[in-house]
Short mmCIF file of C-alpha atoms and ligand atoms in Angstrom, two decimals:
data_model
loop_
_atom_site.label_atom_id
_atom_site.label_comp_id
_atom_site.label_asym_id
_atom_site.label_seq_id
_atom_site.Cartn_x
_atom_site.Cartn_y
_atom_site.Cartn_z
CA UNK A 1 242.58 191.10 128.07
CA UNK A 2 243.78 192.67 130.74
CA UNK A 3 246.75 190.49 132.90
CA UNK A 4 245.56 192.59 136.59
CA UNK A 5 242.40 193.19 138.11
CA UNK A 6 242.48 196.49 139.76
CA UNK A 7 240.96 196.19 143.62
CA UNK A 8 239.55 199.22 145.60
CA UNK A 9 238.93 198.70 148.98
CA UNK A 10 238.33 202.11 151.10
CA UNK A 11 241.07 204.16 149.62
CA UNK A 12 243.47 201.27 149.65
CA UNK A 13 243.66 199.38 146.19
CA UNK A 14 246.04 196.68 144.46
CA UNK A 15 246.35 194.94 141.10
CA UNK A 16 245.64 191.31 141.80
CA UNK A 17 247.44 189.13 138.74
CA UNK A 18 244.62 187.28 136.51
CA UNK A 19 245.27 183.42 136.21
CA UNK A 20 244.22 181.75 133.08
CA UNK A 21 243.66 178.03 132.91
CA UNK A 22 244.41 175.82 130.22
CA UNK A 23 240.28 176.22 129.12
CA UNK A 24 240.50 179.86 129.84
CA UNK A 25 238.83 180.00 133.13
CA UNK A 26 239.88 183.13 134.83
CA UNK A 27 241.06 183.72 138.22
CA UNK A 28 241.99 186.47 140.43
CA UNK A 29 245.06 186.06 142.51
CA UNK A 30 244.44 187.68 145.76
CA UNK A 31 247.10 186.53 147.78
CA UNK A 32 247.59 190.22 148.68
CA UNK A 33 244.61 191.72 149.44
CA UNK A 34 244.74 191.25 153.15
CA UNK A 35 248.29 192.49 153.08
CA UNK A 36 247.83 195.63 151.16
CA UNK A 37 244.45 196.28 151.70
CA UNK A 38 243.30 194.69 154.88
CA UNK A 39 239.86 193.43 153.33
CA UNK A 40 239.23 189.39 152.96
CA UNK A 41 236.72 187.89 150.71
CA UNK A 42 233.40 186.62 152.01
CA UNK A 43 232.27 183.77 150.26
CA UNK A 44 230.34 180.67 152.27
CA UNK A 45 230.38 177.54 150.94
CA UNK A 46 233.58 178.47 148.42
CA UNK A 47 230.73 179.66 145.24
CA UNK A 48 233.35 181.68 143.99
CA UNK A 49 237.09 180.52 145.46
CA UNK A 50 239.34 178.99 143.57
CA UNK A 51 241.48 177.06 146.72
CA UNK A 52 243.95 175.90 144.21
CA UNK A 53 245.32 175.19 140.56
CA UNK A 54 244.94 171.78 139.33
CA UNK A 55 245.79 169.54 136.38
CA UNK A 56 243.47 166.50 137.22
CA UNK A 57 240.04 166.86 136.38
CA UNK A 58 238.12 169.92 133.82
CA UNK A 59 234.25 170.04 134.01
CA UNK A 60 232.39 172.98 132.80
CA UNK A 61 228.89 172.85 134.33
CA UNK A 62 227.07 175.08 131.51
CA UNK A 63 228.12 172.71 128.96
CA UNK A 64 228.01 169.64 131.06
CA UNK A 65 231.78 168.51 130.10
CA UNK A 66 233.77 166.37 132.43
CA UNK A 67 237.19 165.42 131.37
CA UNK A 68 239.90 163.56 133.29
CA UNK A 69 243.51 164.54 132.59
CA UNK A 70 241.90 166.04 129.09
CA UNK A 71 239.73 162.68 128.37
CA UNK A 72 235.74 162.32 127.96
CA UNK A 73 233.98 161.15 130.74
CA UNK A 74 231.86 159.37 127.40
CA UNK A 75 235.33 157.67 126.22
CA UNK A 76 236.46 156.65 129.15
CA UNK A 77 233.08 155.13 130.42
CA UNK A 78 232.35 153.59 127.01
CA UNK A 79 235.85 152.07 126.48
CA UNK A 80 238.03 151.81 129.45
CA UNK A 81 238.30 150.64 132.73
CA UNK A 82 238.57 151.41 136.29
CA UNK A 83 242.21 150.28 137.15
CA UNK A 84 243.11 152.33 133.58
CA UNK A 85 241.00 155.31 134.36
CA UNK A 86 242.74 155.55 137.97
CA UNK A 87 245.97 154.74 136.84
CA UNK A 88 245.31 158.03 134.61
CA UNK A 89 244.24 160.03 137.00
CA UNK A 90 246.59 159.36 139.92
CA UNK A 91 249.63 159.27 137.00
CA UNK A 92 248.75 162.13 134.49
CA UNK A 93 249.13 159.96 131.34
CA UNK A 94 246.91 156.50 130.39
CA UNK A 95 249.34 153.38 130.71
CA UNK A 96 251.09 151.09 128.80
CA UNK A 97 250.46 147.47 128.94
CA UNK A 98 252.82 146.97 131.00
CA UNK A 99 252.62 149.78 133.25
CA UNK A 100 248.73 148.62 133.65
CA UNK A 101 249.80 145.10 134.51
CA UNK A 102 252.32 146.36 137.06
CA UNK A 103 249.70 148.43 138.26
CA UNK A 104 247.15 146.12 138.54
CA UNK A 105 249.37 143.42 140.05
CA UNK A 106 250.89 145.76 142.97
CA UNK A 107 247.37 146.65 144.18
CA UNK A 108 245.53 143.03 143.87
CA UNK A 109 248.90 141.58 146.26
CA UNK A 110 247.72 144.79 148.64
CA UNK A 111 243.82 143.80 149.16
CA UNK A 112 244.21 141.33 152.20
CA UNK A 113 244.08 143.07 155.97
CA UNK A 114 246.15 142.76 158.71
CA UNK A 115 244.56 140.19 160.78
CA UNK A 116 244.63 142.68 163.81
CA UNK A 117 242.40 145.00 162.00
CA UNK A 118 239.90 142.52 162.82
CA UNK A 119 239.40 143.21 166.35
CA UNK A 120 238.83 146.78 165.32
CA UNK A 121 235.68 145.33 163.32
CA UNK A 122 234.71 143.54 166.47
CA UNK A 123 233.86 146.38 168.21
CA UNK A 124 231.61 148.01 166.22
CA UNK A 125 227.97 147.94 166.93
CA UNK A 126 225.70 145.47 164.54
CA UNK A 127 224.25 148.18 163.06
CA UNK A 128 226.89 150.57 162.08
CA UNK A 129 226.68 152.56 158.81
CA UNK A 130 229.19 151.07 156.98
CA UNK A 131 230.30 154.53 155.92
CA UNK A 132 231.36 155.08 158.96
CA UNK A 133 233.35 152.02 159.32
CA UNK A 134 235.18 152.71 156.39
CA UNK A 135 236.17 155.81 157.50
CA UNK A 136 237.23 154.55 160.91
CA UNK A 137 239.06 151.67 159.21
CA UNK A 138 241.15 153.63 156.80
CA UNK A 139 242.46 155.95 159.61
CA UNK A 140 243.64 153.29 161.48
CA UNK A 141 245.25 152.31 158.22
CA UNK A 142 248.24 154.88 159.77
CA UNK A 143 248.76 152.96 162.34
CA UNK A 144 249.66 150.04 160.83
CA UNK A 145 251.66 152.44 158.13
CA UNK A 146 252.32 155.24 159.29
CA UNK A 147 254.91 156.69 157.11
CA UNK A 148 253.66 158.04 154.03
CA UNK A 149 255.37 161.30 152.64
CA UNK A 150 255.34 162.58 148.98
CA UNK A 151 259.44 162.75 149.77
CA UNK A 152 259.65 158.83 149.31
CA UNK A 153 258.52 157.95 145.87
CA UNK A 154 258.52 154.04 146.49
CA UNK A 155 256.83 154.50 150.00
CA UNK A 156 254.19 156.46 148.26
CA UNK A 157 253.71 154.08 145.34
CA UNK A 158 253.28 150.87 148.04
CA UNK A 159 250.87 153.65 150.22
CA UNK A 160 248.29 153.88 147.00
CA UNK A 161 248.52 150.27 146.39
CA UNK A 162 247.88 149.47 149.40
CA UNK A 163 244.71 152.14 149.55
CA UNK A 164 243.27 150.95 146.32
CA UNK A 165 243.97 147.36 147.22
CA UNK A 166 242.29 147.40 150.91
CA UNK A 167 239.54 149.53 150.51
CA UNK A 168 237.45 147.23 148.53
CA UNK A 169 238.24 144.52 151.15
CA UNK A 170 237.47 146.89 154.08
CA UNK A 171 233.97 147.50 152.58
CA UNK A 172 232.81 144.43 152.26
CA UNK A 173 233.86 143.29 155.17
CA UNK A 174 231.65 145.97 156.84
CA UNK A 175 228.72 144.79 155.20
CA UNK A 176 229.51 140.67 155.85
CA UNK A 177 230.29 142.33 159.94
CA UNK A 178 226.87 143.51 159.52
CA UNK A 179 225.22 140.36 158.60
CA UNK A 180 226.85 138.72 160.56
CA UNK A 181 228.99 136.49 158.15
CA UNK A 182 232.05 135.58 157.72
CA UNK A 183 234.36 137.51 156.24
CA UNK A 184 235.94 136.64 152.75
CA UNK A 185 239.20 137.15 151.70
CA UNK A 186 240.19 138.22 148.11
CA UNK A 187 241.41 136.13 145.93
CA UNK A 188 244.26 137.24 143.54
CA UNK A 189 243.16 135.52 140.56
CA UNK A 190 239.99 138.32 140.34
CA UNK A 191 240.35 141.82 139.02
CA UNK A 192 238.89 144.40 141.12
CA UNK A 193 235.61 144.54 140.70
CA UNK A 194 235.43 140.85 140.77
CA UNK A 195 237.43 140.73 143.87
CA UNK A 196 235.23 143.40 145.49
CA UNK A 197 231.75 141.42 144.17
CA UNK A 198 233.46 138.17 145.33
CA UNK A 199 233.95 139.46 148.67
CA UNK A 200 230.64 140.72 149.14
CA UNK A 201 228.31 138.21 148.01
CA UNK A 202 230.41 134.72 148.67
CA UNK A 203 230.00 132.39 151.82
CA UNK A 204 232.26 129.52 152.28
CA UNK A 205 229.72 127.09 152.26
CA UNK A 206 228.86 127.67 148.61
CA UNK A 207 230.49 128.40 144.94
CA UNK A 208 230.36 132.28 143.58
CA UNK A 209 230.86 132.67 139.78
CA UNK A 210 231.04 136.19 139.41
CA UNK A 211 228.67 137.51 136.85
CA UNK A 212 230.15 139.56 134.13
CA UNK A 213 227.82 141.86 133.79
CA UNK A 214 227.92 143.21 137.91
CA UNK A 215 231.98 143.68 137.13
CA UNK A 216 231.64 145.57 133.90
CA UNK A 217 228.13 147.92 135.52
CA UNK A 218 230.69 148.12 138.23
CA UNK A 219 233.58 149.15 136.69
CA UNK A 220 231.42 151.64 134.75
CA UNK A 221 229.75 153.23 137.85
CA UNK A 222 233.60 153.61 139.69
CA UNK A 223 234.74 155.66 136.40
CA UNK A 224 231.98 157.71 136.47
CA UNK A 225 232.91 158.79 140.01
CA UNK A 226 236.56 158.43 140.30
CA UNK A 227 237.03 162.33 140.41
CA UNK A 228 235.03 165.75 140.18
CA UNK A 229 237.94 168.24 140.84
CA UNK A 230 237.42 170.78 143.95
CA UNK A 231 233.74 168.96 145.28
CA UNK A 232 233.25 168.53 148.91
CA UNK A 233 235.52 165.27 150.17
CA UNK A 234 238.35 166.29 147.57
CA UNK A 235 238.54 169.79 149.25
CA UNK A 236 238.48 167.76 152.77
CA UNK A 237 241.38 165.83 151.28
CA UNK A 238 243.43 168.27 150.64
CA UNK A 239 242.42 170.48 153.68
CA UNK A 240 244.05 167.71 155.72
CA UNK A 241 246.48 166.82 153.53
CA UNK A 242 247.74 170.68 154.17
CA UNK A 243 248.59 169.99 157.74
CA UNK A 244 250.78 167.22 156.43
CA UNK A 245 248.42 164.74 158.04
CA UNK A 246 249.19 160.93 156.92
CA UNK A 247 247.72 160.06 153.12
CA UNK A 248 245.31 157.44 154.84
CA UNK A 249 244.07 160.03 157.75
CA UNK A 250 243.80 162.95 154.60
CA UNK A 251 241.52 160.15 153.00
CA UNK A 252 239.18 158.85 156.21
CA UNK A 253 238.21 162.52 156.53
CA UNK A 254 237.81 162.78 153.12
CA UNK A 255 235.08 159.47 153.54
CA UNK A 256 233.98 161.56 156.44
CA UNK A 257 232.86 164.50 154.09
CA UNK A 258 231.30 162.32 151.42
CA UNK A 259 229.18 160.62 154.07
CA UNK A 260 226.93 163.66 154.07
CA UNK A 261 223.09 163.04 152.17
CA UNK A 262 223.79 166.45 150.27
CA UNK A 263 227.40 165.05 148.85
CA UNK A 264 227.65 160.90 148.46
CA UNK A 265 224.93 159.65 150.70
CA UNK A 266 222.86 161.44 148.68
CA UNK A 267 222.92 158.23 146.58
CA UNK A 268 221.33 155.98 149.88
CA UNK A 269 219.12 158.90 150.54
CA UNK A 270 217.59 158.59 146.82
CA UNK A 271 216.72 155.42 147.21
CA UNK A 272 214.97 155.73 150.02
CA UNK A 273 213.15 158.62 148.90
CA UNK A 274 211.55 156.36 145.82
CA UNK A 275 210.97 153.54 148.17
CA UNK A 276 208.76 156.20 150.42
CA UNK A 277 207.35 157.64 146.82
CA UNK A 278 206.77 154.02 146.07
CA UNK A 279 205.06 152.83 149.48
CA UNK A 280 203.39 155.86 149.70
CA UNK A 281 201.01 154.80 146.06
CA UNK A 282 204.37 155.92 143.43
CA UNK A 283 202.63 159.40 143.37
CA UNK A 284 205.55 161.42 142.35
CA UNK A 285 203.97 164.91 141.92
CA UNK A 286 203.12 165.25 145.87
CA UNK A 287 206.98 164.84 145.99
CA UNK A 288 207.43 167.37 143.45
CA UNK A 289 205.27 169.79 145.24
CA UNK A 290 206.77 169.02 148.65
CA UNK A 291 210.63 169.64 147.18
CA UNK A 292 208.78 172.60 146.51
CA UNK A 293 207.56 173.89 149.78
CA UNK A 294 210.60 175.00 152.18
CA UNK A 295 208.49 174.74 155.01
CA UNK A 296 208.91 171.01 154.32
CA UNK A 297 212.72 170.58 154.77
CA UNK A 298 212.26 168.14 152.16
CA UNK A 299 214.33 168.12 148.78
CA UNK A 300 214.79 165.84 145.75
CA UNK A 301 217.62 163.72 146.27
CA UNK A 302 219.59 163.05 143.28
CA UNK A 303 218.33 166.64 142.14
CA UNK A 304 220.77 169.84 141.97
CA UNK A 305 224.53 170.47 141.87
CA UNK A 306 226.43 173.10 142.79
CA UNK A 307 228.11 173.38 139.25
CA UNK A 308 226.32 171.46 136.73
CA UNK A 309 223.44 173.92 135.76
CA UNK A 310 222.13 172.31 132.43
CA UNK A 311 222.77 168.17 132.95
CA UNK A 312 225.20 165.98 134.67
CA UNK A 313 226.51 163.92 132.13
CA UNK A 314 227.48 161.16 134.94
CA UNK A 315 223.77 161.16 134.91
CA UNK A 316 222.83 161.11 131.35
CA UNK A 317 225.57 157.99 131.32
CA UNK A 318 224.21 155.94 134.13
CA UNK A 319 220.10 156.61 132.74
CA UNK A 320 221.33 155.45 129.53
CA UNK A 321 222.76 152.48 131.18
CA UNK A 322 220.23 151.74 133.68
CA UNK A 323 217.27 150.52 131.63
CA UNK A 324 220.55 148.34 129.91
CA UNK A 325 221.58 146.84 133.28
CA UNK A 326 218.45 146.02 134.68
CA UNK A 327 217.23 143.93 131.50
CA UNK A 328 220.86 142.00 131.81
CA UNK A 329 220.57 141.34 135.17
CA UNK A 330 217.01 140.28 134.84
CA UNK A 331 215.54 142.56 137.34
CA UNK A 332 212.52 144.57 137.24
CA UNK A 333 212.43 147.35 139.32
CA UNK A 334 209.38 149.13 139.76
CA UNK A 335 211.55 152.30 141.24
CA UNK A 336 213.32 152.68 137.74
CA UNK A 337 209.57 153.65 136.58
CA UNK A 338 209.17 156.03 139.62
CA UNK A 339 212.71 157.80 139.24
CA UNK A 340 211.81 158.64 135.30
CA UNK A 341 208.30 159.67 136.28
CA UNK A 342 209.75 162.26 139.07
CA UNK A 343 212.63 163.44 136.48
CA UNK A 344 210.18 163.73 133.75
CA UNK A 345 207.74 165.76 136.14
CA UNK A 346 210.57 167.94 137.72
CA UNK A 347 212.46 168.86 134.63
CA UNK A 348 208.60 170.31 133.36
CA UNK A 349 208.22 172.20 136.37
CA UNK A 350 208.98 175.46 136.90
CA UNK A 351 210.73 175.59 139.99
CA UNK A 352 213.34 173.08 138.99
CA UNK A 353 213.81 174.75 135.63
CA UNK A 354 214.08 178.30 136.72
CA UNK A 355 216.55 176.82 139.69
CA UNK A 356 218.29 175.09 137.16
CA UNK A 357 217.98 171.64 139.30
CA UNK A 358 218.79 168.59 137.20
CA UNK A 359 219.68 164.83 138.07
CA UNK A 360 222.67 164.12 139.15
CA UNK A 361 225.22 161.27 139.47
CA UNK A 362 223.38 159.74 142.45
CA UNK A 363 219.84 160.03 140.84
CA UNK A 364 220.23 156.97 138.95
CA UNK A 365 222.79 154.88 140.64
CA UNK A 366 221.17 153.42 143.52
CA UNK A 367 218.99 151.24 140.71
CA UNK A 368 221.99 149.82 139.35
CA UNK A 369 223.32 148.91 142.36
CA UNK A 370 220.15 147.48 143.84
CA UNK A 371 219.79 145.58 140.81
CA UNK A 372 223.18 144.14 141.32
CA UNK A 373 222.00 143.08 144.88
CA UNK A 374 224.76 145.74 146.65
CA UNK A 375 222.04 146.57 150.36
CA UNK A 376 221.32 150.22 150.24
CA UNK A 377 223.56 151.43 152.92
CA UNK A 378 226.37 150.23 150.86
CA UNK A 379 225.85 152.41 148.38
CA UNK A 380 227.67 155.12 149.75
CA UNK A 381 231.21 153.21 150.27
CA UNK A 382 230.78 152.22 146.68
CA UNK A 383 231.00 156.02 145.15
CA UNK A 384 233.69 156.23 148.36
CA UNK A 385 235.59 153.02 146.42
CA UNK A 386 234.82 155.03 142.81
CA UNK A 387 236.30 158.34 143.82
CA UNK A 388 239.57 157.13 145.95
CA UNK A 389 241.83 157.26 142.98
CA UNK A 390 240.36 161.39 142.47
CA UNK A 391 241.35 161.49 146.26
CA UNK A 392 245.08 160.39 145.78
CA UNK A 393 245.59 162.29 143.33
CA UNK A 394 244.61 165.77 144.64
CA UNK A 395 246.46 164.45 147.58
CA UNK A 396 249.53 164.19 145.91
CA UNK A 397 249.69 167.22 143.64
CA UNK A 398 248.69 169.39 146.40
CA UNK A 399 251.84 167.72 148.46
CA UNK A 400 253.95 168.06 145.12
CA UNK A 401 252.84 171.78 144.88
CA UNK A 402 253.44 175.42 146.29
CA UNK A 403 250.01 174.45 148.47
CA UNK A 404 250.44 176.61 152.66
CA UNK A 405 248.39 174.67 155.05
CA UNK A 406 244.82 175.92 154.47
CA UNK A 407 243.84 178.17 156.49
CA UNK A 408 240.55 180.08 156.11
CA UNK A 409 240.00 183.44 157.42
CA UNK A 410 236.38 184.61 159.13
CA UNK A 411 234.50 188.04 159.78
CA UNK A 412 233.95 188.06 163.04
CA UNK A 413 230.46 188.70 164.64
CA UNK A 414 230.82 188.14 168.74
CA UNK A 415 230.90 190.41 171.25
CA UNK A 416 233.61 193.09 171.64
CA UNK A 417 236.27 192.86 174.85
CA UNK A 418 234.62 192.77 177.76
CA UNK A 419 235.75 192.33 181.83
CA UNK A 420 235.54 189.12 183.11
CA UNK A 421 233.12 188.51 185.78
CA UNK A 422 232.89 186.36 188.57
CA UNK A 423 230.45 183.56 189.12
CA UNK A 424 229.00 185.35 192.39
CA UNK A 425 228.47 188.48 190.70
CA UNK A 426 226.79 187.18 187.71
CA UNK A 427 223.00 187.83 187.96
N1 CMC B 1 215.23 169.94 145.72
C1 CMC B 1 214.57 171.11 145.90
N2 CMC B 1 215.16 172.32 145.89
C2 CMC B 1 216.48 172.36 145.71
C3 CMC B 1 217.24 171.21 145.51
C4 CMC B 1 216.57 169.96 145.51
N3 CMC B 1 217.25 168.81 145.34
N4 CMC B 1 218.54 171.53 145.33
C5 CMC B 1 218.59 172.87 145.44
N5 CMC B 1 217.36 173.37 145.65
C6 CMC B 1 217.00 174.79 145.75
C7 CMC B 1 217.44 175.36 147.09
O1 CMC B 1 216.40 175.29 148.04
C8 CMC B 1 217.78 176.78 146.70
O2 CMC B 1 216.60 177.52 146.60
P1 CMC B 1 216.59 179.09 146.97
O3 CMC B 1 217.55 179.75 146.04
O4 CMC B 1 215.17 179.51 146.76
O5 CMC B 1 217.03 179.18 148.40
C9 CMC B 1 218.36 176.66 145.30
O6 CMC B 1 217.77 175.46 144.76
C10 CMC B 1 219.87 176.54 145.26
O7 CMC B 1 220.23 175.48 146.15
P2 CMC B 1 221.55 175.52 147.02
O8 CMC B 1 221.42 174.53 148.12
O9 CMC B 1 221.88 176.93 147.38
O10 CMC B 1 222.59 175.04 145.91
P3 CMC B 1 224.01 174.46 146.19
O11 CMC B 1 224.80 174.59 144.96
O12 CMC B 1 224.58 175.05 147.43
O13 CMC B 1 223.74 172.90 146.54
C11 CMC B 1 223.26 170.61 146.28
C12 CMC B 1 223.88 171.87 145.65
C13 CMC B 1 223.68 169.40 145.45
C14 CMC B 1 223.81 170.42 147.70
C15 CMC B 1 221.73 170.75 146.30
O14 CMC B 1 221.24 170.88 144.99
C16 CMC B 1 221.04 169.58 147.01
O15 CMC B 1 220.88 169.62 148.24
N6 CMC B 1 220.64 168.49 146.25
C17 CMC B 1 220.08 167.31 146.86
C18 CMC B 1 221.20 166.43 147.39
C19 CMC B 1 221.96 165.75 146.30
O16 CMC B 1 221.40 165.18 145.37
N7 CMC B 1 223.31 165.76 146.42
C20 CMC B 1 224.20 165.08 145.47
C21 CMC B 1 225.03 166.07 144.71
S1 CMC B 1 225.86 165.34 143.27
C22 CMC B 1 226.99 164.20 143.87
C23 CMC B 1 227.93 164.70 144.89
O17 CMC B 1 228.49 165.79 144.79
O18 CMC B 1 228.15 163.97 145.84
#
């Protein structure tokens, strides 16, 4: 194979270098086009732009593989655990038992607040999308820390702890804010997805014996999210990271991003969408046909991803684990019937298959954590909690690596110079 890709551009042409990933994927280098050539590329929403190299995470959408740091998505979901999977992600290498313990130790002894952070949380309206919250929340993280450089390698390490550690306690405090309950503290003696069902669910007045099975459904769902290389809030991430901007401000943007129904709130918006199908008699095929119609506006949430075009196997793992959950937990959940019927009816359909539109992570997910008793608008900072270690990680190797501030280019499309003129003489 050829190691250049010859360019022509209106007389002017260069050989842009080919870069070869470690599966073969194949890039062209075009650092120089503009230089030599004058051209950009044109390419909205980044289909075709590779914005960096990475050693994190490998998926390959046509065969439906997702690997962290080389390991199966299936392995990792079916034997490990969250604090292992993001110790592996954020560290390049699974740990040793002692490196997990340290691990684990330094971020459970970073989960309480400061007390001032409280007022912050006073002044938010009842109603507030927790999403939102978090967001605000972790920015103002850098104030209370604000010096977190890649330079420093202890500061950094007490920076993630601290990140991992607080943001399960800065959820669930939005959601007790929103209740209008106290808020819990964590307790040290949990692990974290104890800690983060302890603090959600317990009031002082009463006992709250964590159940095993929410933890372990938990721990599973937060693997299953805890990266997806160059996706929407990971790109955001490392678009502010560029400027240098503070790790926590790099990652409240990066909550920002995922807030969006078409990225993470796409889980909250599936949910309601089979609560409508449900209310509305659980006939799924008028949904079908509306996803359908573009006059509508309407889509299939859960359905579609910009590079899985045969399955998600996030998906496949959470379906498979769903029908599992829900018998565990005792719950029967007439919307788990509705969200097979409408996969089962769109994956026959033609304009799904043609459009290659399948489930995806956040088709299924919103059962399990119904079923675990999580309110819907939660549901969101819970894949936000899942995917923070991904977010680190790309934070850090694009700080560690050759990475300019990014900087997009445009074609311009406005008007051409033209004289001011003055507010009496405009007609
Ligand atoms: N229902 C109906 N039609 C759809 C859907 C859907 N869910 N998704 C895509 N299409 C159609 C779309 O109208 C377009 O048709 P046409 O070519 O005729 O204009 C075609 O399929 C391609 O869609 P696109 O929007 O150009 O594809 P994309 O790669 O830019 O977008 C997506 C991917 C995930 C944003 C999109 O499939 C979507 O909006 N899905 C619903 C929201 C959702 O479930 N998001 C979660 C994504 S997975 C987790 C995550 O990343 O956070």
């Amino acid at each position: 194979m050829s190691e250049n890709a010859r360019i022509d551009i209106q007389g002017k042409s260069i050989e842009a270098p080919l870069l070869i990933g470690s599966e073969n994927e194949v890039g062209i280098d075009i650092a120089k086009l503009r230089s030599s050539t004058g051209a950009i590329t044109f390419d909205p929403g980044f289909v075709n732009t590779g914005s960096c190299q990475s050693a994190i995470t490998f998926l390959d959408g046509e065969k439906g593989i997702l690997r962290y740091r080389g390991y199966p998505i299936e392995q990792l979901a079916g034997e490990s655990n969250f604090m292992e999977v993001s110790y592996l992600i954020i560290n390049g290498e699974l740990p040793t038992e002692t490196q997990l313990t340290a691990f684990e130790k330094d971020i459970t002894y970073h989960t309480m607040l400061h007390e001032d952070l409280k007022h912050i949380y006073n002044a938010f309206p009842k109603n507030a999308h927790p999403m939102a919250i978090l967001s605000c929340i972790v920015n103002a993280l850098s104030t209370f820390y604000p010096d977190v450089g890649t330079e420093d390698e202890e500061a950094l390490r007490l920076a993630v702890s601290r990140l991992l550690g607080k943001i399960t306690t800065i959820a669930a405090w939005a959601y007790q804010k929103s209740i209008g309950h106290p808020m819990v503290y964590p307790k040290n003696n949990l692990d974290y997805c104890e800690n983060l069902l302890h603090m959600m669910f317990s009031v002082p007045a009463a006992d709250y014996e964590v159940p095993d099975v929410f933890a372990k459904a938990l721990n599973v769902l937060f693997i299953l999210h805890a990266d997806h290389e160059q996706n929407c809030s990971t790109s955001t991430v490392r678009l502010v990271g560029s400027s240098k901007a503070n790790l926590f401000s790099s990652i409240s943007a990066g909550i920002a991003a995922l807030s969006g129904p078409l990225h993470g709130g796409a889980n909250q918006a599936v949910l309601e969408m089979l609560q409508e199908i449900h209310a509305d008699g659980g006939d799924v095929q008028k949904f079908v046909k509306k996803a359908k119609d573009k006059n509508s506006g309407f889509r299939l949430m859960g359905f579609g991803h910009r590079v899985y075009k045969n399955f998600d196997p996030r998906a496949q793992i959470i379906k498979s684990y769903c029908d599992e959950v829900l018998e565990l937990v005792g719950v029967e959940d007439p919307l788990l019937d509705i969200a097979k019927q409408l996969e089962e009816s769109a994956l026959k359909d033609d304009y799904f298959v043609e459009k290659k539109l399948y489930p995806n992570v956040d088709f299924y997910s919103g059962i399990i954590y119904k079923a675990l008793g999580f309110p819907v608008p939660m549901f969101t900072p819970l894949f936000a909690i899942g995917r923070l270690p991904g977010w680190i990680s790309h934070w850090i190797e694009m700080n560690n690596g050759p990475a300019k501030i990014g900087r997009p280019r445009q074609i311009y499309t406005g008007p051409n110079e033209r004289p001011f003129v003055p507010i009496t003489k405009r007609g």
